[in-house]
Coordinates of C-alpha atoms in Angstrom, one line a residue:
A1 CA 7.8 1.4 54.3
A2 CA 5.6 1.2 50.8
F3 CA 7.6 -2.1 49.7
A4 CA 8.7 -3.5 53.5
T5 CA 6.6 -5.9 55.9
V6 CA 7.5 -6.8 59.3
V7 CA 6.5 -10.4 60.5
P8 CA 5.3 -10.7 63.2
Q9 CA 3.7 -7.2 63.6
G10 CA 2.8 -7.7 67.3
F11 CA 4.0 -10.1 70.0
T12 CA 4.2 -11.0 74.0
L13 CA 7.4 -11.6 75.1
L14 CA 7.9 -12.4 78.7
N15 CA 12.0 -13.1 79.1
G16 CA 14.6 -13.4 76.8
Q17 CA 14.6 -12.2 73.0
R18 CA 13.0 -13.3 69.9
D19 CA 13.5 -12.8 66.1
V20 CA 11.6 -10.2 64.0
Y21 CA 11.9 -10.5 60.2
V22 CA 11.4 -7.3 57.9
Y23 CA 11.0 -8.4 54.3
V24 CA 12.1 -5.9 51.4
T25 CA 10.5 -6.3 48.2
P26 CA 10.7 -3.3 45.9
R27 CA 8.0 -3.3 42.9
L28 CA 9.1 -3.4 39.5
S29 CA 8.1 0.4 39.3
T30 CA 10.6 1.4 42.0
S31 CA 13.2 3.7 40.9
P32 CA 16.6 2.6 41.9
G33 CA 18.7 4.5 44.5
Q34 CA 19.1 4.7 48.2
Y35 CA 16.1 4.2 51.1
T36 CA 15.5 4.6 54.5
L37 CA 13.5 2.2 56.6
N38 CA 12.8 2.6 60.3
L39 CA 11.4 -0.1 62.0
I40 CA 9.4 0.9 65.3
V41 CA 9.0 -1.3 68.2
T42 CA 6.6 0.0 71.2
S43 CA 5.8 -1.2 74.5
G44 CA 4.7 1.6 76.9
E45 CA 8.3 2.7 75.7
R46 CA 9.1 3.4 71.7
R47 CA 12.3 2.3 70.1
T48 CA 13.4 2.8 66.3
L49 CA 16.0 1.3 64.4
T50 CA 17.0 2.5 61.1
Y51 CA 18.0 0.5 58.1
N52 CA 19.5 2.1 54.9
V53 CA 18.2 -0.1 51.6
N54 CA 20.0 0.2 48.3
V55 CA 17.5 -0.6 45.6
E56 CA 20.0 -1.4 42.7
N57 CA 19.2 -1.6 38.7
C58 CA 18.8 -5.3 38.4
N59 CA 17.3 -4.8 35.0
Q60 CA 19.1 -3.1 32.4
V61 CA 18.9 -3.3 28.8
S62 CA 21.2 -1.3 26.1
I63 CA 20.9 -0.9 22.5
T64 CA 23.5 0.8 20.0
G65 CA 23.9 0.8 16.2
T66 CA 23.8 2.7 12.7
Q67 CA 23.0 6.2 13.3
E68 CA 22.9 6.8 9.5
K69 CA 22.6 6.0 6.3
A70 CA 22.1 7.8 2.8
F71 CA 20.4 5.8 -0.3
C72 CA 18.2 6.4 -3.0
A73 CA 14.6 6.1 -3.0
C74 CA 13.1 2.9 -5.1
N75 CA 15.6 1.2 -2.6
S76 CA 16.2 -0.7 0.3
E77 CA 18.8 -0.6 3.0
T78 CA 19.7 -2.4 6.2
F79 CA 20.2 -0.6 9.5
T80 CA 22.2 -3.1 12.0
Y81 CA 21.7 -2.8 16.0
T82 CA 23.0 -4.6 19.0
V83 CA 21.0 -5.3 22.0
V84 CA 22.7 -6.3 25.2
N85 CA 20.9 -7.6 28.3
A86 CA 22.9 -5.7 31.1
G87 CA 21.0 -6.8 34.2
N88 CA 21.2 -9.9 36.4
Y89 CA 18.3 -11.7 35.3
E90 CA 16.5 -13.9 32.0
E91 CA 14.3 -11.5 30.0
T92 CA 12.1 -11.3 27.2
Y93 CA 12.1 -8.2 24.9
T94 CA 9.9 -6.7 22.3
A95 CA 11.2 -4.2 19.8
S96 CA 9.6 -1.9 17.9
V97 CA 9.8 1.3 15.5
S98 CA 8.2 4.7 15.9
G99 CA 9.1 8.3 14.1
T100 CA 8.4 9.7 10.4
G101 CA 10.4 6.9 9.1
S102 CA 8.6 4.0 11.0
Q103 CA 6.2 3.1 8.2
Y104 CA 8.8 2.2 5.8
V105 CA 10.8 -0.2 8.2
T106 CA 10.7 -4.0 8.8
L107 CA 12.5 -5.3 12.2
S108 CA 13.7 -8.7 11.6
E109 CA 12.7 -9.9 15.2
Q110 CA 9.8 -8.4 17.5
Q111 CA 10.3 -10.5 20.3
F112 CA 12.9 -12.3 21.6
I113 CA 14.7 -13.5 24.7
L114 CA 18.7 -12.8 26.2
R115 CA 20.0 -14.4 29.3
S116 CA 22.3 -11.8 31.6
G117 CA 24.8 -10.7 29.6
Q118 CA 23.5 -11.9 26.3
S119 CA 23.5 -9.8 23.2
K120 CA 22.2 -10.3 19.7
T121 CA 22.1 -8.8 16.7
L122 CA 18.8 -7.0 15.6
L123 CA 18.1 -5.7 11.9
A124 CA 15.8 -2.7 10.3
Y125 CA 15.1 -3.3 7.0
Y126 CA 14.3 0.2 5.4
N127 CA 12.5 0.0 2.1
A128 CA 12.0 3.7 0.3
P129 CA 9.1 3.7 -2.2
C130 CA 9.8 5.8 -5.2
G131 CA 9.2 9.7 -4.7
T132 CA 10.0 9.9 -1.1
A133 CA 13.2 11.6 -1.3
N134 CA 13.4 13.4 2.0
T135 CA 15.3 13.0 5.3
Y136 CA 13.4 10.6 7.7
D137 CA 14.0 9.9 11.7
F138 CA 13.1 6.7 13.0
N139 CA 13.7 5.0 16.9
V140 CA 14.3 0.9 17.5
N141 CA 12.8 0.6 21.0
I142 CA 13.4 -2.1 23.2
R143 CA 11.2 -3.2 26.0
S144 CA 11.1 -6.1 28.5
L145 CA 8.2 -7.9 28.9
T146 CA 9.5 -9.0 32.5
S147 CA 10.6 -5.8 34.1
N148 CA 10.6 -2.0 33.1
A149 CA 13.6 -2.3 31.7
A150 CA 13.7 0.0 28.0
A151 CA 15.9 1.2 25.7
S152 CA 15.8 3.3 22.5
F153 CA 18.3 4.2 19.4
S154 CA 17.6 7.1 17.0
S155 CA 18.9 6.7 13.3
Q156 CA 18.2 8.6 10.4
A157 CA 17.7 7.5 6.7
L158 CA 18.8 10.1 4.0
V159 CA 16.8 8.9 0.9
N160 CA 17.9 10.8 -2.1
S161 CA 16.4 11.1 -5.4
C162 CA 18.4 9.2 -7.8
Y163 CA 16.1 8.0 -9.8
D164 CA 12.8 9.8 -9.6
F165 CA 11.3 12.0 -12.6
N166 CA 7.7 13.7 -13.3
L167 CA 5.6 12.9 -16.7
V168 CA 3.7 16.1 -17.5
P169 CA 1.1 16.5 -20.0
E170 CA 0.2 19.8 -21.9
K171 CA -3.1 18.5 -22.0
T172 CA -5.2 16.0 -20.4
F173 CA -7.9 16.2 -22.7
I174 CA -7.9 17.0 -26.5
D175 CA -11.5 17.7 -28.9
M176 CA -10.4 17.5 -32.1
C177 CA -12.2 16.8 -35.9
E178 CA -11.5 14.0 -37.9
H179 CA -8.5 14.2 -40.2
T180 CA -6.8 16.7 -38.6
V181 CA -3.6 16.6 -36.7
Q182 CA -2.7 17.7 -33.2
E183 CA 0.4 17.6 -31.2
N184 CA 0.2 17.6 -27.4
L185 CA 3.7 17.9 -25.5
L186 CA 4.5 15.4 -23.3
S187 CA 7.0 16.9 -20.5
V188 CA 9.7 14.6 -19.4
D189 CA 11.5 16.1 -16.1
N190 CA 14.9 13.9 -14.8
T191 CA 14.4 15.1 -11.0
A192 CA 16.9 13.0 -10.0
D193 CA 20.9 13.5 -9.0
I194 CA 21.7 11.0 -11.9
D195 CA 21.9 10.5 -15.9
N196 CA 19.4 8.2 -17.0
E197 CA 17.5 7.1 -20.0
F198 CA 13.8 6.8 -20.2
T199 CA 11.6 4.4 -22.7
L200 CA 8.4 5.9 -23.8
T201 CA 5.4 3.4 -25.0
L202 CA 1.8 4.1 -25.9
T203 CA -1.4 2.2 -25.9
G204 CA -4.3 3.4 -27.8
P205 CA -5.5 3.9 -31.7
A206 CA -3.7 3.1 -34.4
W207 CA -3.8 7.2 -35.3
A208 CA -1.9 8.1 -32.0
N209 CA 2.0 8.0 -32.3
L210 CA 5.0 9.3 -30.3
E211 CA 7.6 11.3 -32.1
K212 CA 10.5 9.0 -30.3
D213 CA 10.6 6.3 -28.1
S214 CA 13.4 7.0 -25.7
V215 CA 15.1 9.9 -24.3
M216 CA 18.4 10.0 -22.6
L217 CA 18.5 12.7 -19.6
S218 CA 21.0 14.4 -17.7
A219 CA 20.5 15.2 -13.9
N220 CA 17.7 17.4 -13.6
Q221 CA 17.2 18.0 -17.3
Q222 CA 13.9 18.1 -18.8
E223 CA 12.6 17.5 -22.4
D224 CA 9.4 17.5 -24.4
V225 CA 8.1 14.6 -26.4
K226 CA 5.8 15.2 -29.2
L227 CA 2.1 12.8 -29.0
L228 CA 0.9 12.9 -32.6
L229 CA -2.6 12.2 -33.2
N230 CA -4.0 12.2 -36.5
P231 CA -7.7 10.3 -37.0
D232 CA -8.7 9.3 -40.7
Y233 CA -12.2 10.6 -42.0
G234 CA -14.7 8.6 -40.3
V235 CA -13.1 8.4 -37.0
E236 CA -15.7 9.5 -34.0
G237 CA -15.9 8.9 -30.8
S238 CA -13.8 8.9 -27.1
F239 CA -10.4 7.4 -26.9
D240 CA -8.0 6.8 -24.3
V241 CA -4.6 7.1 -25.1
N242 CA -1.9 5.7 -22.4
V243 CA 1.7 6.9 -22.2
K244 CA 4.2 4.9 -20.2
V245 CA 7.4 5.8 -18.9
R246 CA 10.0 3.9 -17.5
S247 CA 13.6 4.9 -16.1
K248 CA 16.2 2.3 -17.1
E249 CA 18.2 2.9 -13.7
G250 CA 16.0 2.2 -10.8
K251 CA 13.3 1.1 -12.9
V252 CA 10.9 3.5 -12.1
T253 CA 7.5 3.7 -14.2
K254 CA 5.1 6.1 -14.4
D255 CA 1.7 6.5 -16.8
Q256 CA -0.2 9.0 -18.1
I257 CA -3.7 9.0 -20.0

């Protein structure tokens, strides 16, 4: 009765008969299923006519796609999905992303229209920044703007540390005298799962030098590189020495002052 209307709701009848119309209009929020409707007519006496109303799910949408992909940090990967309008009507849909990895995901489209039975391909571009090695879950959510139809698909990004590394100095502040020599160790730690070569460059005063300009490290190997400081007589003041390390594979760059 909540979504039914009878017309007319009252009348006078001398002889014969007349038609009465019952309009059944389920709301968008009405759940599909079987409903009972009683039409009650009273005029001194009471008569009841019972109808069975089957509310079908005429607005349906589905999504399937890539469940899992493994790739390297500092890289991008594409997840592919298929969205199908399984309902009876043309509908406008929105697409969104949620979950721990959603901040790294960009969808190829955020709104589109599908006719009944029509499907489309939706792409999710996952951009994994350097240093984000971990397992990330994200959901691609489809929701209709013209009905209550909705669907969601869960995917997982297995981001591996293929190119990441650490650059750790023994000291970040050194107090020394003129015409003396100081050594400061710079630790280059290849935390990735593959071998890699690292190039070291230095920006600073002429009396600051690195003992080598490149190191080749196996996976999970660490090596110390000496930073040599040898100011001449008369050198006084504060100086910044900037060491930059760049990996050959992945082109990851880290700086240390």
